[in-house]
Amino acid sequence: MKKIIFITILALILLAGLGVDRALALEKITLAFSWFPYGKHVPFFVSLEKGFWKEEGLDVTIIRGYGSGDTIKKVAAGSAEFGKAAADVLVTARAEGIKVKIIGAYHDKNLQCVYTLKKNKIKSLKDLEGKTMGNTLTDSCRVMFPALAAINKIDPDKVKWINMDAPSKLPSFVTGKIDATCTLFTEDPTYEATAKKAGEDLVRFMYSDYGLDLYSISLITTDKMIQEKPEMVKKFLKGTYRGFAWSIEHPEEALEIFIKERPEIDKEQARGHFKIMLDHFLTPITYEKGMGYIREDKMKLTRDLTMKYVLKTEKQIPLEDLYTNAFLPGIFPPKKK
């Protein structure tokens, strides 16, 4: 009997040891967002909570960002192995010799949007001439504004830009310090609630409705990571898109997971952010080719317009330097509930 007890205890000790070994074997990596976490980031917190990354051998830490340019710098410098950044900003970074690359789509449909208030009487994009707009210098919506202006015959020199930090945009816009701003449409529930509280009506101009349905926020890493640790890239994407698949199947449970981690975020606004993100993630190409798939023609358009209107050069960057589909896990989305 004593021998049986001894063997049982020994077995438990060995199993506990194996658990410790597995925990120690997890590779620690950092994922840098392009902004602070809000409702559109629900699936990433699901990947954390449900252990999808851990099942791939990864111990992931999520950090906030301060715009796509900031995130790209973090990833390029090695302070984050992976990041979320706008495709157009990545094109400009690549043109400057920063060797980062898109490894998976996040916003398959462009979410960039101009916001103004009805009282400002801006009824078309052309009406932005003579008005003031506020944003950070590196915000992807501002970076691509010259392309939006050129395609829609707006004189960009007649639009006065006021430089401000990101947290100042919404209050400055609602209080009338600026006539308009631009941001990602996933923030619409927050803009709508803030405007409504101030007794104002929002007016929106989606870039995708005016000739700029480009790739927006995407998942990125460095050329070095791709070359030296391709298996890690595969594991990261598999754990990530498993979180998306689970979130699509269990939207309310996924939202609860996010709110538990970020209780300061208004739940109803978070629900709206999440829904908008899914609407722009679950495009026909996602159902046809799988989560994260990047179309060559759409990436080419993103590159060409960025080079022509933002960098103002005829020089081109090879598309293979900007993106790869090689590491996608082949996860297809379930139908939304």
Short mmCIF file of C-alpha atoms in Angstrom, two decimals, residues 38-39 189-190 193 255 258-259 262-273:
data_model
loop_
_atom_site.label_atom_id
_atom_site.label_comp_id
_atom_site.label_asym_id
_atom_site.label_seq_id
_atom_site.Cartn_x
_atom_site.Cartn_y
_atom_site.Cartn_z
CA TYR A 38 -11.05 49.02 -27.62
CA GLY A 39 -13.95 46.93 -28.90
CA PRO A 189 -19.94 54.35 -31.81
CA THR A 190 -17.70 56.53 -29.61
CA ALA A 193 -22.19 58.92 -28.52
CA LEU A 255 -17.35 40.58 -25.74
CA PHE A 258 -12.87 41.68 -23.54
CA ILE A 259 -14.88 43.72 -21.02
CA ARG A 262 -10.91 46.29 -20.17
CA PRO A 263 -13.75 47.25 -17.79
CA GLU A 264 -13.19 50.96 -18.41
CA ILE A 265 -14.57 50.58 -21.96
CA ASP A 266 -18.30 51.23 -22.36
CA LYS A 267 -19.81 47.84 -23.16
CA GLU A 268 -22.39 49.04 -25.68
CA GLN A 269 -19.80 51.09 -27.53
CA ALA A 270 -17.44 48.10 -27.47
CA ARG A 271 -20.19 45.96 -28.99
CA GLY A 272 -20.52 48.51 -31.79
CA HIS A 273 -16.75 48.66 -32.37
#
